[in-house]
Tab-separated table of C-alpha atoms in Angstrom:
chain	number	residue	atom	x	y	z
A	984	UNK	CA	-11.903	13.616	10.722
A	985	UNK	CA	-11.823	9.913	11.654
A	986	UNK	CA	-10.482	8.855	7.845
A	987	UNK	CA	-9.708	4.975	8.321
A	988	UNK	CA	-9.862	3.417	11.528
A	989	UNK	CA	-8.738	-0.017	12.483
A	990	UNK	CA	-9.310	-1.857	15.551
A	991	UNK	CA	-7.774	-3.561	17.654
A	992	UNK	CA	-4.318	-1.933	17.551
A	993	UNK	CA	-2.419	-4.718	18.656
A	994	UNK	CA	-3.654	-8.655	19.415
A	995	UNK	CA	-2.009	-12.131	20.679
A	996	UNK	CA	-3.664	-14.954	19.627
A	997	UNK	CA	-2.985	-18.800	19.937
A	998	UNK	CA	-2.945	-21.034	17.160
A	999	UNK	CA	-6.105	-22.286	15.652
A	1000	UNK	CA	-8.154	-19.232	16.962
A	1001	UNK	CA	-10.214	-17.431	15.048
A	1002	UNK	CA	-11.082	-13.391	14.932
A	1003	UNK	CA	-11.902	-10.408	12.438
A	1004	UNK	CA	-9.938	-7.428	12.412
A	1005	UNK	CA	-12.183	-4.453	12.011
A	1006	UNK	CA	-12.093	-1.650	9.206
A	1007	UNK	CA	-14.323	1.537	9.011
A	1008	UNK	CA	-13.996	4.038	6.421
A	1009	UNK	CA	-15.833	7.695	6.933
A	1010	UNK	CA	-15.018	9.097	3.857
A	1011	UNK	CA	-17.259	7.349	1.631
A	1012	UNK	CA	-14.599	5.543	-0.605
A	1013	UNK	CA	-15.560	2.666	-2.595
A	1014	UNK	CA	-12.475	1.058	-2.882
A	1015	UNK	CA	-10.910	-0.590	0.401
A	1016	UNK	CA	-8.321	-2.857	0.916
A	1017	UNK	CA	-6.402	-5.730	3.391
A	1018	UNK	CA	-2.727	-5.956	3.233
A	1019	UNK	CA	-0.399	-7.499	5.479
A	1020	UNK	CA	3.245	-6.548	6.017
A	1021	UNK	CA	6.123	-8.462	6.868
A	1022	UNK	CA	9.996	-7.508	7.462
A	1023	UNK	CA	11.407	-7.186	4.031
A	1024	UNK	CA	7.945	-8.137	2.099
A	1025	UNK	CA	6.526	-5.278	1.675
A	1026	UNK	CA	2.988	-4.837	1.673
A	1027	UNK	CA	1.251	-7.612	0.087
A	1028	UNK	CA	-2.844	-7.465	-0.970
A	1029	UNK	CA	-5.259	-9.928	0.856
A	1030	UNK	CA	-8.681	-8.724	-0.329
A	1031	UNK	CA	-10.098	-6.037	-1.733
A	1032	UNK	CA	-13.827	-4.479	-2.503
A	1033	UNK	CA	-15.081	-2.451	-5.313
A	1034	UNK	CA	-18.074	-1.277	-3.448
A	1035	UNK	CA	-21.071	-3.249	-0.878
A	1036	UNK	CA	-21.268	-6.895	-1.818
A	1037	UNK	CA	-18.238	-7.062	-4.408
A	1038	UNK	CA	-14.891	-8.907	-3.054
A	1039	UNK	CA	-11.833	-10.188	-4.726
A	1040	UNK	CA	-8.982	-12.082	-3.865
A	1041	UNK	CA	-5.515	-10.484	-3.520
A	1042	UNK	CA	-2.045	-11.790	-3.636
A	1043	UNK	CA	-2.249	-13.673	-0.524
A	1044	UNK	CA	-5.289	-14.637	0.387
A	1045	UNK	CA	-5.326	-18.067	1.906
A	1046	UNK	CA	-6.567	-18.034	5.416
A	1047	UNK	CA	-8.364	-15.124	5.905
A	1048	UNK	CA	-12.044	-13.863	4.413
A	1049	UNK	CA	-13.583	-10.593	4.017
A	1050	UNK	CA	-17.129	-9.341	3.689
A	1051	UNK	CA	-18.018	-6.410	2.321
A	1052	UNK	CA	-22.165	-5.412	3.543
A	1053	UNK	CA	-22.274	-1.906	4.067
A	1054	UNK	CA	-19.705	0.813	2.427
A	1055	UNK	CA	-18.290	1.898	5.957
A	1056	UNK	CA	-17.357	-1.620	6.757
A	1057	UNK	CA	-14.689	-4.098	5.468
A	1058	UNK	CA	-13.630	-7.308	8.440
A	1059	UNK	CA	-10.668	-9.268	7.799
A	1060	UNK	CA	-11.546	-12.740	9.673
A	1061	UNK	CA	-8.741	-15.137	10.354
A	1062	UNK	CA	-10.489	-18.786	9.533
A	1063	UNK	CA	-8.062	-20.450	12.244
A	1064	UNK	CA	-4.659	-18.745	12.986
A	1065	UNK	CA	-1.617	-20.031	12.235
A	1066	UNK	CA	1.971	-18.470	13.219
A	1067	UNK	CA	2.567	-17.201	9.648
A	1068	UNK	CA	-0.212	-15.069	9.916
A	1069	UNK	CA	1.848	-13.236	12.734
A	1070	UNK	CA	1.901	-9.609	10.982
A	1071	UNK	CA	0.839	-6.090	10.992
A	1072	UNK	CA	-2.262	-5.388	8.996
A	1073	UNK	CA	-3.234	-2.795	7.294
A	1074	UNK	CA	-6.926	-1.507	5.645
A	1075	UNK	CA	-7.045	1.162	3.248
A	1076	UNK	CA	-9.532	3.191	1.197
A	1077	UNK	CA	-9.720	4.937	-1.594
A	1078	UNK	CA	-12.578	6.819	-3.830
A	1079	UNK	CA	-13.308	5.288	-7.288
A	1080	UNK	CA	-12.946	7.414	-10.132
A	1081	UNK	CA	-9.071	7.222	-11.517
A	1082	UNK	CA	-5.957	5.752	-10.059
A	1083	UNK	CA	-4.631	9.226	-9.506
A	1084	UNK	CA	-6.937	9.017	-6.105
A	1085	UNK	CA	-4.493	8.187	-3.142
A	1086	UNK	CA	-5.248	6.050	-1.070
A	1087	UNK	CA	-5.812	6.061	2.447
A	1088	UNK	CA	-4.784	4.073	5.331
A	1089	UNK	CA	-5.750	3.311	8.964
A	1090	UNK	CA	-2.508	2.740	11.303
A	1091	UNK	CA	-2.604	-1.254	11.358
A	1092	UNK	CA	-3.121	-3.995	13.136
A	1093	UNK	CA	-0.572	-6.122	14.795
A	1094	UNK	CA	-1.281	-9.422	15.159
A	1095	UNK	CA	0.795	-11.641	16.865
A	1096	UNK	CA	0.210	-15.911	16.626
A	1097	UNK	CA	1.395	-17.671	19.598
B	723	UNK	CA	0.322	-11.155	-12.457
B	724	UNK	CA	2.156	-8.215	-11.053
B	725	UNK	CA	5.253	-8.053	-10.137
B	726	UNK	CA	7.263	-4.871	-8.753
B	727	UNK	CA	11.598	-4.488	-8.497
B	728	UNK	CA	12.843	-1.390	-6.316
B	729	UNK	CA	16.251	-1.731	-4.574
B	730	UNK	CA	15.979	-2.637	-0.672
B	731	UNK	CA	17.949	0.156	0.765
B	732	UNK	CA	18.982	3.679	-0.103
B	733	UNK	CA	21.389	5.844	1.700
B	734	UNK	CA	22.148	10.011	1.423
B	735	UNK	CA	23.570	12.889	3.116
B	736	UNK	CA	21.252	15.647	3.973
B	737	UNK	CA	20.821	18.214	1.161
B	738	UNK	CA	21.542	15.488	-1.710
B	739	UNK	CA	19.252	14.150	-4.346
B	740	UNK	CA	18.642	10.964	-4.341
B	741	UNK	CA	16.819	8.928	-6.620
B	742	UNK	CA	14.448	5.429	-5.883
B	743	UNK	CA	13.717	2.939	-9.136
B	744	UNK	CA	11.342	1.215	-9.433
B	745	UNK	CA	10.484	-1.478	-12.618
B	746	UNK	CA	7.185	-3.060	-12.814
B	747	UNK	CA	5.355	-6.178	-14.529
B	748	UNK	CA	1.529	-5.972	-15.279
B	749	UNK	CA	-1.260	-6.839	-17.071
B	750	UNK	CA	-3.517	-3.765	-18.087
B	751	UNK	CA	-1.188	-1.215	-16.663
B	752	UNK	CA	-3.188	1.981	-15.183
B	753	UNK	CA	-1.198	3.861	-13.181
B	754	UNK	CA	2.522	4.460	-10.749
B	755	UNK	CA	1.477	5.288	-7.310
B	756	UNK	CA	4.650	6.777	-4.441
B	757	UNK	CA	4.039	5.927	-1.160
B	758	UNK	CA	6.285	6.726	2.367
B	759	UNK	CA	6.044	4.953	5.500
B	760	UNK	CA	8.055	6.274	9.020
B	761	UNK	CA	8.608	3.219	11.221
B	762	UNK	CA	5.877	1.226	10.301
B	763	UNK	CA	2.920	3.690	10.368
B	764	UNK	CA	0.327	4.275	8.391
B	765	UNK	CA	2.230	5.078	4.701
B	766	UNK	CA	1.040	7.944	3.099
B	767	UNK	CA	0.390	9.090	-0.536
B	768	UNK	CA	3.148	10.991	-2.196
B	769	UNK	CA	2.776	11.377	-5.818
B	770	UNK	CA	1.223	9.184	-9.047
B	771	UNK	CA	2.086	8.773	-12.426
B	772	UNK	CA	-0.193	7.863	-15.674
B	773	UNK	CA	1.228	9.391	-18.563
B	774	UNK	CA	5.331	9.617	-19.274
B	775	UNK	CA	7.087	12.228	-18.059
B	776	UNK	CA	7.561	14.199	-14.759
B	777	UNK	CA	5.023	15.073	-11.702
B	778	UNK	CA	6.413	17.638	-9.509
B	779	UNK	CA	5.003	17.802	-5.565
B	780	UNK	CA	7.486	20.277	-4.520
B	781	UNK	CA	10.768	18.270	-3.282
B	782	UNK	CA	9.549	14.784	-4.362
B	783	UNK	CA	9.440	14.591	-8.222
B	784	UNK	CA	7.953	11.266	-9.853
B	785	UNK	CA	8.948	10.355	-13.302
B	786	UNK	CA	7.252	7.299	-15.503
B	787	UNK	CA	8.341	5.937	-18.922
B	788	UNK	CA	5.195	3.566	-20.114
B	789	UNK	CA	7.407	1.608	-23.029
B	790	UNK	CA	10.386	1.135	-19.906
B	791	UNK	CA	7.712	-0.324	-17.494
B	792	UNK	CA	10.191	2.262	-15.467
B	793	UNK	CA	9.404	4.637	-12.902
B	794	UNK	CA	11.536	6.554	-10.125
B	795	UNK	CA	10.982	8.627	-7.583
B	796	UNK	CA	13.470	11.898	-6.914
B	797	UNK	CA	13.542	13.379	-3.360
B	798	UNK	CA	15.597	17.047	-3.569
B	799	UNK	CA	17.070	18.494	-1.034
B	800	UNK	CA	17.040	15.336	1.474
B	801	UNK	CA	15.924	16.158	4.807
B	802	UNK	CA	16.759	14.174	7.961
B	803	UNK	CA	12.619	13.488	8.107
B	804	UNK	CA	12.968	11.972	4.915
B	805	UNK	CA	14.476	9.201	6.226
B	806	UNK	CA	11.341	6.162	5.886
B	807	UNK	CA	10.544	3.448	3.425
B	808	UNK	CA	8.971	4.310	0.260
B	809	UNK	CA	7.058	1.881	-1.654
B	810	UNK	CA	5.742	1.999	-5.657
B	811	UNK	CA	3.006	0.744	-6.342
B	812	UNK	CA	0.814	-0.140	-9.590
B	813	UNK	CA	-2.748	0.106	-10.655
B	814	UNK	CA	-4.772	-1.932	-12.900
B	815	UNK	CA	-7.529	-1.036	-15.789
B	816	UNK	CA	-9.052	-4.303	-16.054
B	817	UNK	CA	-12.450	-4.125	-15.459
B	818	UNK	CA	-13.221	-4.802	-11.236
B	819	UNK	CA	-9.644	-4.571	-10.445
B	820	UNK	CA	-9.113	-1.017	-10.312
B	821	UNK	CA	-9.344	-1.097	-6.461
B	822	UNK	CA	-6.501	-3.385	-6.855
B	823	UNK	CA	-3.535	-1.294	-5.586
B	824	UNK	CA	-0.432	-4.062	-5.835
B	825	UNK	CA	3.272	-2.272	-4.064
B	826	UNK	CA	6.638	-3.359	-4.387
B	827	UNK	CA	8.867	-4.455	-1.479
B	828	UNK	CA	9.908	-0.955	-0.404
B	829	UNK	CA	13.146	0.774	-0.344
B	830	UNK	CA	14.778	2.026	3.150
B	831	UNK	CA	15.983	5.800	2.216
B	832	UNK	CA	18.724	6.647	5.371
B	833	UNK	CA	19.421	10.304	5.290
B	834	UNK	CA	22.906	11.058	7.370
B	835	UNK	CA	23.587	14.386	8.892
Protein backbone atom coordinates (compact mmCIF):
# COMPACT_ATOMS: atom_id res chain seq x y z
CA UNK A 1 0.00 0.00 0.00
CA UNK A 2 2.62 2.36 -1.46
CA UNK A 3 -0.10 5.53 -1.54
CA UNK A 4 2.26 8.57 -2.57
CA UNK A 5 5.80 8.21 -2.80
CA UNK A 6 8.38 10.88 -3.23
CA UNK A 7 11.91 10.58 -3.97
CA UNK A 8 14.67 11.66 -3.02
CA UNK A 9 14.00 12.22 0.70
CA UNK A 10 16.44 14.73 1.27
CA UNK A 11 18.94 16.69 -1.47
CA UNK A 12 21.84 19.51 -1.41
CA UNK A 13 22.20 21.25 -4.35
CA UNK A 14 24.39 24.30 -5.49
CA UNK A 15 23.06 27.23 -7.03
CA UNK A 16 22.16 27.26 -10.64
CA UNK A 17 21.68 23.38 -10.74
CA UNK A 18 19.00 21.88 -12.06
CA UNK A 19 16.88 18.51 -10.96
CA UNK A 20 13.20 17.02 -10.78
CA UNK A 21 11.85 15.80 -7.71
CA UNK A 22 9.91 12.66 -8.35
CA UNK A 23 6.11 11.89 -7.53
CA UNK A 24 4.24 8.51 -8.02
CA UNK A 25 0.79 7.99 -7.09
CA UNK A 26 -0.66 4.13 -6.88
CA UNK A 27 -3.97 4.89 -6.13
CA UNK A 28 -5.20 6.06 -9.32
CA UNK A 29 -6.10 9.74 -8.29
CA UNK A 30 -6.49 12.28 -10.84
CA UNK A 31 -5.76 15.14 -8.98
CA UNK A 32 -2.00 15.66 -7.74
CA UNK A 33 -0.29 18.40 -6.45
CA UNK A 34 3.39 20.37 -5.64
CA UNK A 35 3.59 22.44 -2.60
CA UNK A 36 6.45 23.74 -0.86
CA UNK A 37 6.69 24.61 2.84
CA UNK A 38 8.54 27.07 4.61
CA UNK A 39 8.84 28.03 8.51
CA UNK A 40 5.78 30.04 9.21
CA UNK A 41 4.34 29.89 5.40
CA UNK A 42 2.49 27.26 5.41
CA UNK A 43 2.05 25.17 2.56
CA UNK A 44 1.91 27.07 -0.54
CA UNK A 45 0.66 25.40 -4.22
CA UNK A 46 3.30 25.19 -7.09
CA UNK A 47 1.46 23.13 -9.72
CA UNK A 48 -1.16 21.06 -9.98
CA UNK A 49 -2.82 18.40 -12.63
CA UNK A 50 -6.34 17.54 -13.33
CA UNK A 51 -5.47 14.33 -15.01
CA UNK A 52 -2.46 13.14 -18.01
CA UNK A 53 -1.52 16.17 -20.05
CA UNK A 54 -3.50 18.97 -18.02
CA UNK A 55 -1.21 21.39 -15.71
CA UNK A 56 -1.85 24.62 -13.99
CA UNK A 57 0.00 27.06 -12.23
CA UNK A 58 -0.26 27.45 -8.43
CA UNK A 59 0.50 30.20 -6.05
CA UNK A 60 4.11 30.09 -6.49
CA UNK A 61 5.18 28.88 -9.39
CA UNK A 62 8.18 30.71 -10.71
CA UNK A 63 11.14 28.49 -11.08
CA UNK A 64 10.03 25.22 -11.19
CA UNK A 65 7.89 23.12 -14.08
CA UNK A 66 5.85 20.11 -13.97
CA UNK A 67 4.73 17.56 -16.52
CA UNK A 68 2.06 15.56 -16.20
CA UNK A 69 2.37 12.21 -19.09
CA UNK A 70 1.11 9.32 -17.46
CA UNK A 71 -1.48 9.33 -14.30
CA UNK A 72 1.16 7.64 -11.88
CA UNK A 73 3.63 10.35 -12.54
CA UNK A 74 3.88 14.09 -11.64
CA UNK A 75 8.10 15.66 -11.63
CA UNK A 76 8.68 18.88 -10.10
CA UNK A 77 11.95 20.17 -12.10
CA UNK A 78 13.89 23.03 -10.65
CA UNK A 79 14.84 25.23 -14.01
CA UNK A 80 18.17 26.46 -12.15
CA UNK A 81 18.20 26.56 -8.27
CA UNK A 82 18.36 29.36 -6.39
CA UNK A 83 18.69 29.55 -2.37
CA UNK A 84 15.00 30.52 -1.97
CA UNK A 85 14.01 27.43 -3.33
CA UNK A 86 15.71 25.84 -0.15
CA UNK A 87 12.42 23.97 1.23
CA UNK A 88 10.64 20.83 1.95
CA UNK A 89 8.37 19.66 -0.80
CA UNK A 90 5.56 18.02 -0.77
CA UNK A 91 3.26 15.97 -3.69
CA UNK A 92 -0.13 15.01 -3.03
CA UNK A 93 -3.07 13.19 -4.64
CA UNK A 94 -6.36 13.06 -4.55
CA UNK A 95 -9.40 11.25 -6.58
CA UNK A 96 -11.72 13.58 -8.60
CA UNK A 97 -15.21 13.47 -7.87
CA UNK A 98 -16.07 16.16 -4.88
CA UNK A 99 -13.89 18.15 -2.58
CA UNK A 100 -15.02 15.99 0.28
CA UNK A 101 -12.10 13.46 -1.14
CA UNK A 102 -8.96 13.96 1.17
CA UNK A 103 -6.16 14.23 -0.06
CA UNK A 104 -3.14 12.36 0.14
CA UNK A 105 0.41 13.05 0.68
CA UNK A 106 3.88 11.49 0.20
CA UNK A 107 6.40 12.48 3.20
CA UNK A 108 8.39 15.36 1.28
CA UNK A 109 11.24 16.33 -0.09
CA UNK A 110 13.88 18.43 1.46
CA UNK A 111 15.76 20.36 -0.61
CA UNK A 112 18.46 22.27 0.49
CA UNK A 113 20.30 25.25 -2.04
CA UNK A 114 23.82 25.80 -1.24
CA UNK B 1 -7.34 34.88 -5.45
CA UNK B 2 -7.44 32.99 -2.22
CA UNK B 3 -6.52 34.00 0.71
CA UNK B 4 -6.74 32.02 4.19
CA UNK B 5 -6.43 33.78 8.16
CA UNK B 6 -5.96 31.13 11.10
CA UNK B 7 -4.06 32.30 14.23
CA UNK B 8 -0.24 31.07 14.34
CA UNK B 9 -0.23 29.34 17.62
CA UNK B 10 -2.63 27.64 19.97
CA UNK B 11 -1.97 26.42 23.41
CA UNK B 12 -4.19 23.84 25.94
CA UNK B 13 -4.03 21.66 28.83
CA UNK B 14 -4.77 18.07 28.28
CA UNK B 15 -8.50 17.22 28.54
CA UNK B 16 -9.63 20.89 27.34
CA UNK B 17 -11.42 21.93 24.22
CA UNK B 18 -9.90 23.98 22.22
CA UNK B 19 -11.00 25.61 19.26
CA UNK B 20 -8.81 26.68 15.73
CA UNK B 21 -10.47 29.63 13.31
CA UNK B 22 -10.04 29.86 10.40
CA UNK B 23 -11.56 32.86 7.78
CA UNK B 24 -11.17 32.47 4.16
CA UNK B 25 -11.26 34.64 0.80
CA UNK B 26 -12.25 32.92 -2.56
CA UNK B 27 -13.57 32.97 -5.72
CA UNK B 28 -16.09 30.03 -6.45
CA UNK B 29 -15.95 28.66 -2.98
CA UNK B 30 -16.34 24.63 -2.94
CA UNK B 31 -15.39 23.33 0.05
CA UNK B 32 -13.33 23.65 4.02
CA UNK B 33 -10.80 20.96 4.17
CA UNK B 34 -8.83 20.15 8.17
CA UNK B 35 -5.59 19.00 7.89
CA UNK B 36 -2.77 17.94 10.89
CA UNK B 37 0.81 17.72 10.48
CA UNK B 38 3.36 16.16 13.52
CA UNK B 39 6.80 17.70 13.02
CA UNK B 40 6.79 18.23 9.55
CA UNK B 41 5.47 14.90 8.15
CA UNK B 42 3.29 14.07 5.79
CA UNK B 43 -0.19 16.08 7.08
CA UNK B 44 -3.06 14.09 7.07
CA UNK B 45 -6.82 14.55 6.32
CA UNK B 46 -9.02 15.27 9.26
CA UNK B 47 -12.39 16.43 8.41
CA UNK B 48 -14.23 18.73 5.42
CA UNK B 49 -16.92 20.99 5.31
CA UNK B 50 -19.45 21.99 2.28
CA UNK B 51 -22.62 22.87 3.65
CA UNK B 52 -23.09 25.07 7.16
CA UNK B 53 -23.19 23.46 10.13
CA UNK B 54 -21.25 20.75 12.09
CA UNK B 55 -19.17 17.46 10.90
CA UNK B 56 -18.42 15.27 13.72
CA UNK B 57 -15.16 12.67 13.36
CA UNK B 58 -15.30 11.60 16.85
CA UNK B 59 -13.03 14.17 19.00
CA UNK B 60 -12.35 16.63 16.12
CA UNK B 61 -15.63 18.46 15.18
CA UNK B 62 -15.52 20.91 12.04
CA UNK B 63 -18.02 23.64 11.80
CA UNK B 64 -18.55 26.04 8.49
CA UNK B 65 -20.80 29.14 8.13
CA UNK B 66 -20.88 29.86 4.08
CA UNK B 67 -22.32 33.73 4.51
CA UNK B 68 -19.19 34.16 7.48
CA UNK B 69 -16.54 32.82 4.97
CA UNK B 70 -15.88 31.22 8.70
CA UNK B 71 -14.85 27.92 9.63
CA UNK B 72 -13.23 26.31 12.90
CA UNK B 73 -12.07 23.35 13.88
CA UNK B 74 -12.92 21.87 17.68
CA UNK B 75 -10.54 19.21 19.12
CA UNK B 76 -12.38 17.61 22.56
CA UNK B 77 -10.79 16.13 25.00
CA UNK B 78 -7.06 17.33 24.00
CA UNK B 79 -4.63 14.66 24.07
CA UNK B 80 -0.87 15.13 24.49
CA UNK B 81 -0.67 13.50 20.63
CA UNK B 82 -2.68 16.24 19.60
CA UNK B 83 -0.10 18.45 19.88
CA UNK B 84 0.89 19.29 15.69
CA UNK B 85 0.02 22.01 13.27
CA UNK B 86 -3.26 22.01 11.68
CA UNK B 87 -3.86 23.72 8.53
CA UNK B 88 -7.49 24.78 6.66
CA UNK B 89 -7.65 24.65 3.58
CA UNK B 90 -10.18 25.68 0.64
CA UNK B 91 -11.46 24.20 -2.53
CA UNK B 92 -12.55 25.71 -5.67
CA UNK B 93 -15.67 24.97 -8.20
CA UNK B 94 -14.41 26.75 -11.08
CA UNK B 95 -14.19 24.66 -13.82
CA UNK B 96 -10.23 22.87 -13.97
CA UNK B 97 -9.43 24.13 -10.62
CA UNK B 98 -11.01 21.70 -8.49
CA UNK B 99 -7.63 19.91 -7.97
CA UNK B 100 -6.68 23.20 -6.65
CA UNK B 101 -6.41 22.56 -2.87
CA UNK B 102 -5.08 26.27 -1.52
CA UNK B 103 -4.18 25.99 2.86
CA UNK B 104 -3.72 28.62 5.21
CA UNK B 105 -0.51 29.24 7.20
CA UNK B 106 -1.21 26.68 9.93
CA UNK B 107 -1.80 26.99 13.54
CA UNK B 108 0.74 25.30 16.21
CA UNK B 109 -1.84 23.53 18.82
CA UNK B 110 0.67 22.85 22.20
CA UNK B 111 -1.14 20.52 24.48
CA UNK B 112 0.53 20.77 28.25
CA UNK B 113 0.27 17.95 30.68
Amino acid sequence: NAGVTQTPKFQVLKTGQSMTLQCAQDMNHEYMSWYRQDPGMGLRLIHYSVGAGITDQGEVPNGYNVSRSTTEDFPLRLLSAAPSQTSVYFCASRPRGGSNQPQHFGDGTRLSIL
Amino acid sequence: GQSLEQPSEVTAVEGAIVQINCTYQTSGFYGLSWYQQHDGGAPTFLSYNALDGLEETGRFSSFLSRSDSYGYLLLQELQMKDSASYFCAVSSMIYNQGGKLIFGQGTELSVKP
